[in-house]
mmCIF file of C-alpha atoms in Angstrom:
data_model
loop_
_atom_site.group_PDB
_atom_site.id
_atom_site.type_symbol
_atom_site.label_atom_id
_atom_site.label_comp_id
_atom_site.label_asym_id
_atom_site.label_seq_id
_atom_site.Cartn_x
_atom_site.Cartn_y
_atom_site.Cartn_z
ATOM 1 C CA UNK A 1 -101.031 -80.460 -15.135
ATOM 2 C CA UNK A 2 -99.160 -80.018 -18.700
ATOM 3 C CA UNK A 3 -99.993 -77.082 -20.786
ATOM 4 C CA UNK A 4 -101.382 -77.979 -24.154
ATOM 5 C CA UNK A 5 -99.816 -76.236 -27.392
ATOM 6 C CA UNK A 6 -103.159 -74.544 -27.643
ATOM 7 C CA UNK A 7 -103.232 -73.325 -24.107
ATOM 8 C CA UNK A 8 -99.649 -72.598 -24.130
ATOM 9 C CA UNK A 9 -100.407 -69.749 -27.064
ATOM 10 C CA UNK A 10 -103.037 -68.744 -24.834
ATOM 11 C CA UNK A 11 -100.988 -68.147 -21.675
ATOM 12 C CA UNK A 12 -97.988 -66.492 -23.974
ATOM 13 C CA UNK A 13 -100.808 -64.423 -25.698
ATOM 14 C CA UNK A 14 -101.910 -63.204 -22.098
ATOM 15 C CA UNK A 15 -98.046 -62.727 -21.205
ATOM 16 C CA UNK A 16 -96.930 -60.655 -23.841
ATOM 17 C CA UNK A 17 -100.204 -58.560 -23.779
ATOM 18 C CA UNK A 18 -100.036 -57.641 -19.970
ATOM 19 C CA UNK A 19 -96.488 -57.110 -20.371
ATOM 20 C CA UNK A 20 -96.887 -54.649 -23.242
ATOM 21 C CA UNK A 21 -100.062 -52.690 -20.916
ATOM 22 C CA UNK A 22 -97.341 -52.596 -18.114
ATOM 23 C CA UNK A 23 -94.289 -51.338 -20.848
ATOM 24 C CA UNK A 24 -97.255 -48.327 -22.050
ATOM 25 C CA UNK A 25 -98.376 -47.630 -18.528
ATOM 26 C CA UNK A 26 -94.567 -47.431 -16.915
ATOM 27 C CA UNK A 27 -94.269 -45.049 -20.105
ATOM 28 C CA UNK A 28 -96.935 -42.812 -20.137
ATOM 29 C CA UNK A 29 -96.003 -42.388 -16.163
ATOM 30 C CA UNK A 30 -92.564 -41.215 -16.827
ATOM 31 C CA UNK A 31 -93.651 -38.993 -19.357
ATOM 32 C CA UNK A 32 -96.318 -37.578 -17.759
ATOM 33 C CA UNK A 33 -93.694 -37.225 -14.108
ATOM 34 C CA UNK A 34 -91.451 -36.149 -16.580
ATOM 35 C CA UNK A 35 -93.188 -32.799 -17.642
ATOM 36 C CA UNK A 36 -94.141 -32.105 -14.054
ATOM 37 C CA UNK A 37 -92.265 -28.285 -13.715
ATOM 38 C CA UNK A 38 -91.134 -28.083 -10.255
ATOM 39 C CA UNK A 39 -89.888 -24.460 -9.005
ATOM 40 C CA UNK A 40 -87.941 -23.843 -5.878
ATOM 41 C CA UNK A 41 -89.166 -20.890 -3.514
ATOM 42 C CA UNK A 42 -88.945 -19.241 -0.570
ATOM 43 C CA UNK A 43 -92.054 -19.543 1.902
ATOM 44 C CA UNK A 44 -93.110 -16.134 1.784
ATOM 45 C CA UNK A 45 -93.754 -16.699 -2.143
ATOM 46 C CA UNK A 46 -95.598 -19.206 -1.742
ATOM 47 C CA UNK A 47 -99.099 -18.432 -1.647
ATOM 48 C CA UNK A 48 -99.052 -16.313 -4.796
ATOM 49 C CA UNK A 49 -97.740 -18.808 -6.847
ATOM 50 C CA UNK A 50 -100.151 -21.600 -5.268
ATOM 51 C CA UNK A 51 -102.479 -19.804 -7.316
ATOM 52 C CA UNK A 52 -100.985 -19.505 -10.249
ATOM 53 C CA UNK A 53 -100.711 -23.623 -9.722
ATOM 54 C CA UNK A 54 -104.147 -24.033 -9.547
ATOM 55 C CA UNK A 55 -104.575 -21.938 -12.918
ATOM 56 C CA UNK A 56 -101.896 -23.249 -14.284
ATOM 57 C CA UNK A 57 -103.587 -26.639 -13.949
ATOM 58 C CA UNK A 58 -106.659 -25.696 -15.073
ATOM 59 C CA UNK A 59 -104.510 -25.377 -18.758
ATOM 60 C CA UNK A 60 -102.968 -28.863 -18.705
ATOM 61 C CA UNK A 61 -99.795 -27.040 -16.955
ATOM 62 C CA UNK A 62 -98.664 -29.184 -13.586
ATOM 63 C CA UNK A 63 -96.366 -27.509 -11.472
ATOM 64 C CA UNK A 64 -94.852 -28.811 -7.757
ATOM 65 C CA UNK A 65 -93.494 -25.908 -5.881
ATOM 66 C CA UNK A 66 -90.479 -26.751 -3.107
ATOM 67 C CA UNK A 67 -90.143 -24.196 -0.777
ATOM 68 C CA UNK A 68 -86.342 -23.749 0.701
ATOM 69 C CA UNK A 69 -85.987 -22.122 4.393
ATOM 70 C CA UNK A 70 -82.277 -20.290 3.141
ATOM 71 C CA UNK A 71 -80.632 -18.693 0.350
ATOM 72 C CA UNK A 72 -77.972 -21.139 -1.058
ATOM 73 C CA UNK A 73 -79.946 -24.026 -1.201
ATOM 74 C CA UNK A 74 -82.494 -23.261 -4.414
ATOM 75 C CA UNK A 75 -78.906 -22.577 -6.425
ATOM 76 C CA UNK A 76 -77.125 -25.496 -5.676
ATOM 77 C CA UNK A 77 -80.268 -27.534 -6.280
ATOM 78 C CA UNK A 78 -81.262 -26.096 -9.268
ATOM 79 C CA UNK A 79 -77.764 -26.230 -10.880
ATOM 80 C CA UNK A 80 -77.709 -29.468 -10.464
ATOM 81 C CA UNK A 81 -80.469 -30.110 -12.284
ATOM 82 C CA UNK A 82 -82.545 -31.137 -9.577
ATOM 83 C CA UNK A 83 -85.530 -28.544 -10.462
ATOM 84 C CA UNK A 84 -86.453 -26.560 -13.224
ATOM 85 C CA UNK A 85 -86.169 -23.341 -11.825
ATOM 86 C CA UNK A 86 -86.280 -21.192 -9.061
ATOM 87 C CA UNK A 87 -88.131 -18.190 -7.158
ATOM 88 C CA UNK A 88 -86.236 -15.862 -4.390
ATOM 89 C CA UNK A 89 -83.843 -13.727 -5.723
ATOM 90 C CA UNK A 90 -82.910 -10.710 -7.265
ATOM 91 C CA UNK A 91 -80.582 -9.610 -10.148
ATOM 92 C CA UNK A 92 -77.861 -8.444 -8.010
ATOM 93 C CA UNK A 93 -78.118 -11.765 -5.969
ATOM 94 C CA UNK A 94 -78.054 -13.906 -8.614
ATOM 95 C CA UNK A 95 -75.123 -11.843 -9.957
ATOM 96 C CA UNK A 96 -73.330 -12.055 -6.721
ATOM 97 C CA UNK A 97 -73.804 -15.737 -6.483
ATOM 98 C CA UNK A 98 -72.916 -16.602 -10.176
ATOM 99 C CA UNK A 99 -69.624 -14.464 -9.083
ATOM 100 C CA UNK A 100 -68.895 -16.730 -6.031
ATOM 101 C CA UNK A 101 -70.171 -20.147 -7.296
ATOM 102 C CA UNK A 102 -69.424 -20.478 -11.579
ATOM 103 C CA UNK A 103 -73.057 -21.394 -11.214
ATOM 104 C CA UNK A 104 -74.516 -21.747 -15.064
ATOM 105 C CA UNK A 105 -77.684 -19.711 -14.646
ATOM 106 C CA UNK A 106 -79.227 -16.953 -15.521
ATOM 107 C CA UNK A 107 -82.889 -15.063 -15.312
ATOM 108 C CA UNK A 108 -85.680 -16.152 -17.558
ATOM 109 C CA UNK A 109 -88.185 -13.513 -16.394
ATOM 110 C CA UNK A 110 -89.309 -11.310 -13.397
ATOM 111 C CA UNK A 111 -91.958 -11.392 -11.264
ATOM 112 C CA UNK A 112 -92.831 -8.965 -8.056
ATOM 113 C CA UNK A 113 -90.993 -5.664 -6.760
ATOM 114 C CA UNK A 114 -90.978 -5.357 -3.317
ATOM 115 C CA UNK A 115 -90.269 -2.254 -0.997
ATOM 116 C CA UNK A 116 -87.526 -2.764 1.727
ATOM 117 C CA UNK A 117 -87.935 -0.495 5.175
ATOM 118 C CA UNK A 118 -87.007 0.261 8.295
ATOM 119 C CA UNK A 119 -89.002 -0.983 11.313
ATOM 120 C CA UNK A 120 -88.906 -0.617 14.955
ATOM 121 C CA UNK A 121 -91.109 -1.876 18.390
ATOM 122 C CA UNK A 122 -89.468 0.360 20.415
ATOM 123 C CA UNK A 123 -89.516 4.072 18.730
ATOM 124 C CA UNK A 124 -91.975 5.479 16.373
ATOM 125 C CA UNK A 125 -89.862 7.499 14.623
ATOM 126 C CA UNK A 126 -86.084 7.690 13.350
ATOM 127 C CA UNK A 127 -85.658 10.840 14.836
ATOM 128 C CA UNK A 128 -86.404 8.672 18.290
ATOM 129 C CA UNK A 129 -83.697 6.329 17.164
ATOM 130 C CA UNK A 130 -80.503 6.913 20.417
ATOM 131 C CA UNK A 131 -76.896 6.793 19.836
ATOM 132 C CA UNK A 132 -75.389 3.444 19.449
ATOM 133 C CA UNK A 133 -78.750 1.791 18.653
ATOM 134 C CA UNK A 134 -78.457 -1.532 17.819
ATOM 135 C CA UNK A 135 -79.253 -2.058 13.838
ATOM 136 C CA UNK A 136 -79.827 -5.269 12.341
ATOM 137 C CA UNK A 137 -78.741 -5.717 9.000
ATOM 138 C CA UNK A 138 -78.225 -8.988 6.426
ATOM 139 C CA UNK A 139 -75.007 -10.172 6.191
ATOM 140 C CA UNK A 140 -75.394 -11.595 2.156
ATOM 141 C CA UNK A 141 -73.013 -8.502 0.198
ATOM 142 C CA UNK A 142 -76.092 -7.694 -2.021
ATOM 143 C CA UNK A 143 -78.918 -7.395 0.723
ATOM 144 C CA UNK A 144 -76.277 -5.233 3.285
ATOM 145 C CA UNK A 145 -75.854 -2.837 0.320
ATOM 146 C CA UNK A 146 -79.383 -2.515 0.128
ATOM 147 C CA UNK A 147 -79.960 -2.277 3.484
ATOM 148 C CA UNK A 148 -76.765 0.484 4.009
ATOM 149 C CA UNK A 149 -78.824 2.487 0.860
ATOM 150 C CA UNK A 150 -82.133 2.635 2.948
ATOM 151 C CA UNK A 151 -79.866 4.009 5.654
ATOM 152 C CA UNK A 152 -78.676 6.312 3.893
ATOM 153 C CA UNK A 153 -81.932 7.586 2.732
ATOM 154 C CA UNK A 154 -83.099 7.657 6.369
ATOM 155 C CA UNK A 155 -79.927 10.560 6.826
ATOM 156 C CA UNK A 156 -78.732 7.471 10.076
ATOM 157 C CA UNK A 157 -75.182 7.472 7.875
ATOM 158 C CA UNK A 158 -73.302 8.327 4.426
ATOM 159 C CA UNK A 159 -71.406 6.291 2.114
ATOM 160 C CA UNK A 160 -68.783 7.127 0.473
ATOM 161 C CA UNK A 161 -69.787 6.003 -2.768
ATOM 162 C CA UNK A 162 -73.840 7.311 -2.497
ATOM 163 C CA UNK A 163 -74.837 5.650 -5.753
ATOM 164 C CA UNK A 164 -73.080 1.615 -5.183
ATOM 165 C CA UNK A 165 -75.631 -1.031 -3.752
ATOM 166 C CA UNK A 166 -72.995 -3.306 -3.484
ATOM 167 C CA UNK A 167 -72.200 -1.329 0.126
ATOM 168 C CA UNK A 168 -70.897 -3.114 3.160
ATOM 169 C CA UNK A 169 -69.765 -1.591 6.543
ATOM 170 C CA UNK A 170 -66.628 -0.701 5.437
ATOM 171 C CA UNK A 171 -67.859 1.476 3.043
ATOM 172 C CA UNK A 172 -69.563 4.002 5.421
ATOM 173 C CA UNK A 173 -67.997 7.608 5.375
ATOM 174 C CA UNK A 174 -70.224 9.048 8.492
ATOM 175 C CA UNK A 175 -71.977 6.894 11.287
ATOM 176 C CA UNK A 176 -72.832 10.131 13.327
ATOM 177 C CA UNK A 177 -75.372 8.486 15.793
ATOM 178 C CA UNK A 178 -72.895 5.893 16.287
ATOM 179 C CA UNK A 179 -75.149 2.984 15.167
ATOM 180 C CA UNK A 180 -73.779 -0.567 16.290
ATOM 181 C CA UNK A 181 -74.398 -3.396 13.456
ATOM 182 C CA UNK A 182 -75.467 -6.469 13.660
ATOM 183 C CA UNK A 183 -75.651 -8.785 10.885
ATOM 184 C CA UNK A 184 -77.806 -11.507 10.652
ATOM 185 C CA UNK A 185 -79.463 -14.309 7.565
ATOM 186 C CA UNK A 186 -81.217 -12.346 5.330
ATOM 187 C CA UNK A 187 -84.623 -14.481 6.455
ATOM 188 C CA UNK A 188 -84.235 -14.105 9.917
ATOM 189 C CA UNK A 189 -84.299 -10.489 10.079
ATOM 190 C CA UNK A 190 -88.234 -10.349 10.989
ATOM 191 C CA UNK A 191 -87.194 -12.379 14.199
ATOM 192 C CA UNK A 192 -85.250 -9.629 15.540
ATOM 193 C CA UNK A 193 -87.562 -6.819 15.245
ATOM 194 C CA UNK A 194 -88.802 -8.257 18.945
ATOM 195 C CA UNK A 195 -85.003 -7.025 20.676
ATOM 196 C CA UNK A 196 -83.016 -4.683 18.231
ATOM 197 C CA UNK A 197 -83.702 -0.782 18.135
ATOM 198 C CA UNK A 198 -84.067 -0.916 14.411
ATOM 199 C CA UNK A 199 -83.902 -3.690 11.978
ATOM 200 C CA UNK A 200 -83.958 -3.680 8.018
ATOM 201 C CA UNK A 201 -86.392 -6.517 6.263
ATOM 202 C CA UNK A 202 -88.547 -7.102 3.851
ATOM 203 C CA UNK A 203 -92.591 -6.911 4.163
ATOM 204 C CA UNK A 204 -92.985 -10.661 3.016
ATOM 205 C CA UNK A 205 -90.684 -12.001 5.328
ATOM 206 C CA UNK A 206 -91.914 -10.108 8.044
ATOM 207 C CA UNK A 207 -95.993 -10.943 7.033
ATOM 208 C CA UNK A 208 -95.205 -14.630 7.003
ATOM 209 C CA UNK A 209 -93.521 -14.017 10.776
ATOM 210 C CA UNK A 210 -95.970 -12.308 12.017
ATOM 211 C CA UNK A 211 -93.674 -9.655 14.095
ATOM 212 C CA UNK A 212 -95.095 -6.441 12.964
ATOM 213 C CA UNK A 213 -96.713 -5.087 10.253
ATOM 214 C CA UNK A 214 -95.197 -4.669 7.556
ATOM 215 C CA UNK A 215 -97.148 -1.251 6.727
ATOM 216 C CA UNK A 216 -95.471 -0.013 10.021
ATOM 217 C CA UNK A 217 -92.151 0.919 8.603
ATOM 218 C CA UNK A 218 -90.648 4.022 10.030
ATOM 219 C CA UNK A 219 -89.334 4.396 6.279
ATOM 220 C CA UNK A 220 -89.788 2.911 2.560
ATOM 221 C CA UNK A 221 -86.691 2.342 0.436
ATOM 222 C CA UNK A 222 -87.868 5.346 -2.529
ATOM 223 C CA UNK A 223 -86.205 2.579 -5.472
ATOM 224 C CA UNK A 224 -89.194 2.542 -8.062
ATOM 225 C CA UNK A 225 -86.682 0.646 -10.641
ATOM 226 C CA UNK A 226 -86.908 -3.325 -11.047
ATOM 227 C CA UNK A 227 -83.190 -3.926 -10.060
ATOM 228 C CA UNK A 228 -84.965 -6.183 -7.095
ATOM 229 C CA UNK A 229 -87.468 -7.696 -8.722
ATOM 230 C CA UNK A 230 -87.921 -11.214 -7.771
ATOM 231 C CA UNK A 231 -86.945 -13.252 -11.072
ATOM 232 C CA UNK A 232 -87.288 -16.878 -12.154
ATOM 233 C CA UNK A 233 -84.272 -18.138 -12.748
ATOM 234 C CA UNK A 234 -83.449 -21.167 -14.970
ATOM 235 C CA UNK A 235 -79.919 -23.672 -15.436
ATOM 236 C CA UNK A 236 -78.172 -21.315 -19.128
ATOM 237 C CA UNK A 237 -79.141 -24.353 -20.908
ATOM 238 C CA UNK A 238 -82.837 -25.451 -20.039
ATOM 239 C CA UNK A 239 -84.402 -23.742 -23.036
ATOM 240 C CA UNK A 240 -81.977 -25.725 -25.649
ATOM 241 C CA UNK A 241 -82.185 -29.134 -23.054
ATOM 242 C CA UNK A 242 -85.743 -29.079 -22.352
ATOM 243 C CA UNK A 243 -87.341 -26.939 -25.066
ATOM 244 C CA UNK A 244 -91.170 -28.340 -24.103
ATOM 245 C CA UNK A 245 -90.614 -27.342 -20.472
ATOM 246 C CA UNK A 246 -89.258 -24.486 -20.863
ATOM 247 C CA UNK A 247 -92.336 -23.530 -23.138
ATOM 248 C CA UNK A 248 -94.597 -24.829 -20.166
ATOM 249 C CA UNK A 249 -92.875 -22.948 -17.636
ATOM 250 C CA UNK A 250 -93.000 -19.389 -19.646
ATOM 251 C CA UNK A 251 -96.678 -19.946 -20.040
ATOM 252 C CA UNK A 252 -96.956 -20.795 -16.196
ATOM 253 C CA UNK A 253 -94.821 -17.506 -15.486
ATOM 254 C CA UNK A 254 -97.644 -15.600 -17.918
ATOM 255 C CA UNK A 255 -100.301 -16.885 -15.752
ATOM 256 C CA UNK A 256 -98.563 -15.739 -12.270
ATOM 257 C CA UNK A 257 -97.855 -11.963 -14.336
ATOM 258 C CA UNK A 258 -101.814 -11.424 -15.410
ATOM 259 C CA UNK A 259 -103.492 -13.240 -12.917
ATOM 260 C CA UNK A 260 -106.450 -11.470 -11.368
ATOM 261 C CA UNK A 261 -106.356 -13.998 -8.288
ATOM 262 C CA UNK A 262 -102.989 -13.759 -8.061
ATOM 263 C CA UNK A 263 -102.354 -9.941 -7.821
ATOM 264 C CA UNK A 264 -104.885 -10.047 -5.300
ATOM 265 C CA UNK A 265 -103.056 -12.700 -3.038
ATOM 266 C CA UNK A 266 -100.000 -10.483 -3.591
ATOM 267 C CA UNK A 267 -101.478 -7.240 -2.169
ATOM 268 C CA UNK A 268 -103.296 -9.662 0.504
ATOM 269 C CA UNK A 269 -99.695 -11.190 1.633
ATOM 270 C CA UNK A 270 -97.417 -8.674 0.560
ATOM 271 C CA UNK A 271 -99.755 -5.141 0.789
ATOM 272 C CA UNK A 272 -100.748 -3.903 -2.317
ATOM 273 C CA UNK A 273 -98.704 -0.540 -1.262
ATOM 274 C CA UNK A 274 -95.395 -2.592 -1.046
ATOM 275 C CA UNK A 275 -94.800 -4.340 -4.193
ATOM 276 C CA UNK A 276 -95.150 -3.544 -7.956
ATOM 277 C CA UNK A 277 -95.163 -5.550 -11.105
ATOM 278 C CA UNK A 278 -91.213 -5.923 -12.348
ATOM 279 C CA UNK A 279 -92.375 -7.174 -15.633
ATOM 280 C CA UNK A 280 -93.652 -3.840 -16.785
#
C-alpha cells in the first residue's frame, strides 16, 4: 500500500528520531567505556586493589583490573596503549626495563613495600643450611641483585661491591658454603620452596601459592627504604593525552593509599609485619 505525503512525514519523523536516540546512546556508551581506567596487575595484588574498586566506584570512579601471570607482559601492553597503567613493579625494574626496551614510561605514584626473605622446608635455620645447598634465586638482573643482597645479609656469601643491588652471580667475591644457584621466573619462586634447600621470594607470591608461610622466613631483607615499593606506572604521556583519566586514576590511587579496608586486606594477604606504606 502507497505511503501518503502525510504518513510519509510521519514514518521520516519516526526515522530520524530513532536514529538520533541510537547516534546519543552509541555516544554516551563510548564515552562512558571510554573513561573506564583499566590497570594491569599481578595476581597477588589483586585483592587489595579489588577493594579499592569497589570504593572507587562508590565515587563515580570505574576501574577493570587485568591481572598478567609474568613480568614483560603489563609493559608491552601498557606501552602500547592498551591500558592505562600498571601494578607489579619496582623502581629498579622499571628502570631496568626502560634500559632494555626504549619503553616511554615512567612512575606516577607508589603503593606497598614489601619485605623479601629467605625460606626453607627442610632446615630451620641458616646455620642448618649444608655445603652446596641448592639456592633458588630470580633470574630478572634487578630481583637477583636483591636476592644476592639478602644473601649477603644472611653472612651465606660477599659481594664485591656490598652496597650495588644491581648484583648478579658474577659479582660474588666469597661463596664459602659453596652454595649452587639456580635461577628461576621471578613468580615461580614460591613453587620451589617444596625441593630446593633455600629459596628467595616474596611473601605475596608465596601467600597466593600457598607453599609456606610467608611469616616463616629464616631471614627478613633489613631495607626499610621505598626503593621496592610497588609503583603505578603510566605511558610518559598519559597525563598531557588523557588529562581526565589521569585525574581519575590519581584519585583511585588516593583511595588504595588511605583506605581503611584496604590496609586491612594488605596485612590479611600480605602480613601486616611484611609490608609498609611507600607513599610516606
Amino acid at each position: 500500500m502507497a505511503l501518503t505525503a502525510k504518513n510519509k512525514f510521519t514514518f521520516l519523523g519516526v526515522l530520524v528520531a530513532a536514529l538520533v536516540i541510537g547516534l546519543v546512546a552509541w555516544s554516551y556508551h563510548k564515552k562512558s567505556s571510554n573513561t573506564e581506567l583499566v590497570i594491569g596487575i599481578s595476581p597477588p595484588f589483586a585483592n587489595p586493589l579489588k577493594v579499592a574498586v569497589e570504593e572507587a566506584k562508590q565515587q563515580g570512579i570505574n576501574v577493570k583490573l587485568v591481572e598478567f601471570s609474568d613480568w614483560n607482559t603489563p609493559n608491552i601492553t601498557l606501552n602500547h596503549g592498551d591500558i592505562d597503567a600498571n601494578y607489579f613493579q619496582h623502581q629498579p625494574f622499571l628502570d631496568n626495563a626502560i634500559k632494555e626496551t626504549q619503553f616511554k614510561l615512567k612512575a606516577l605514584d607508589k603503593g606497598v613495600t614489601t619485605h623479601v626473605g629467605l625460606y626453607s622446608k627442610k632446615y630451620h635455620s641458616l646455620d642448618e643450611l649444608p655445603d652446596q645447598a641448592r639456592v633458588v634465586i630470580p633470574n630478572d638482573p634487578v630481583n637477583q641483585g636483591r636476592a644476592l643482597l639478602l644473601l649477603q645479609q644472611a653472612k651465606l656469601i660477599t659481594l664485591k661491591n656490598p652496597e650495588n643491588h644491581l648484583s648478579n652471580l658474577q659479582d660474588i667475591a666469597a661463596n664459602p658454603k659453596k652454595l649452587q644457584f639456580i635461577e628461576v621466573e621471578g613468580p615461580q619462586t614460591p613453587r620451589a620452596v617444596d625441593d630446593a634447600d633455600l629459596v628467595f621470594s616474596y611473601p605475596h607470591y608465596l601467600r597466593l601459592a600457598k607453599t609456606i608461610d610467608p611469616n616463616d622466613a629464616l631471614i627478613l631483607d633489613d631495607n626499610t627504604n621505598t626503593r621496592y615499593s610497588i609503583l603505578f606506572v603510566v605511558r610518559d604521556d598519559y597525563q598531557q593525552q588523557h588529562p581526565e583519566k589521569a585525574a581519575q586514576l590519581e584519585k583511585f590511587i588516593k583511595i588504595y593509599q588511605t583506605s581503611a579496608k584496604v590496609k586491612q586486606t594488605l596485612n590479611d594477604e600480605i602480613g601486616s609485619k611484611l609490608w609498609f606504606p611507600g607513599w610516606k
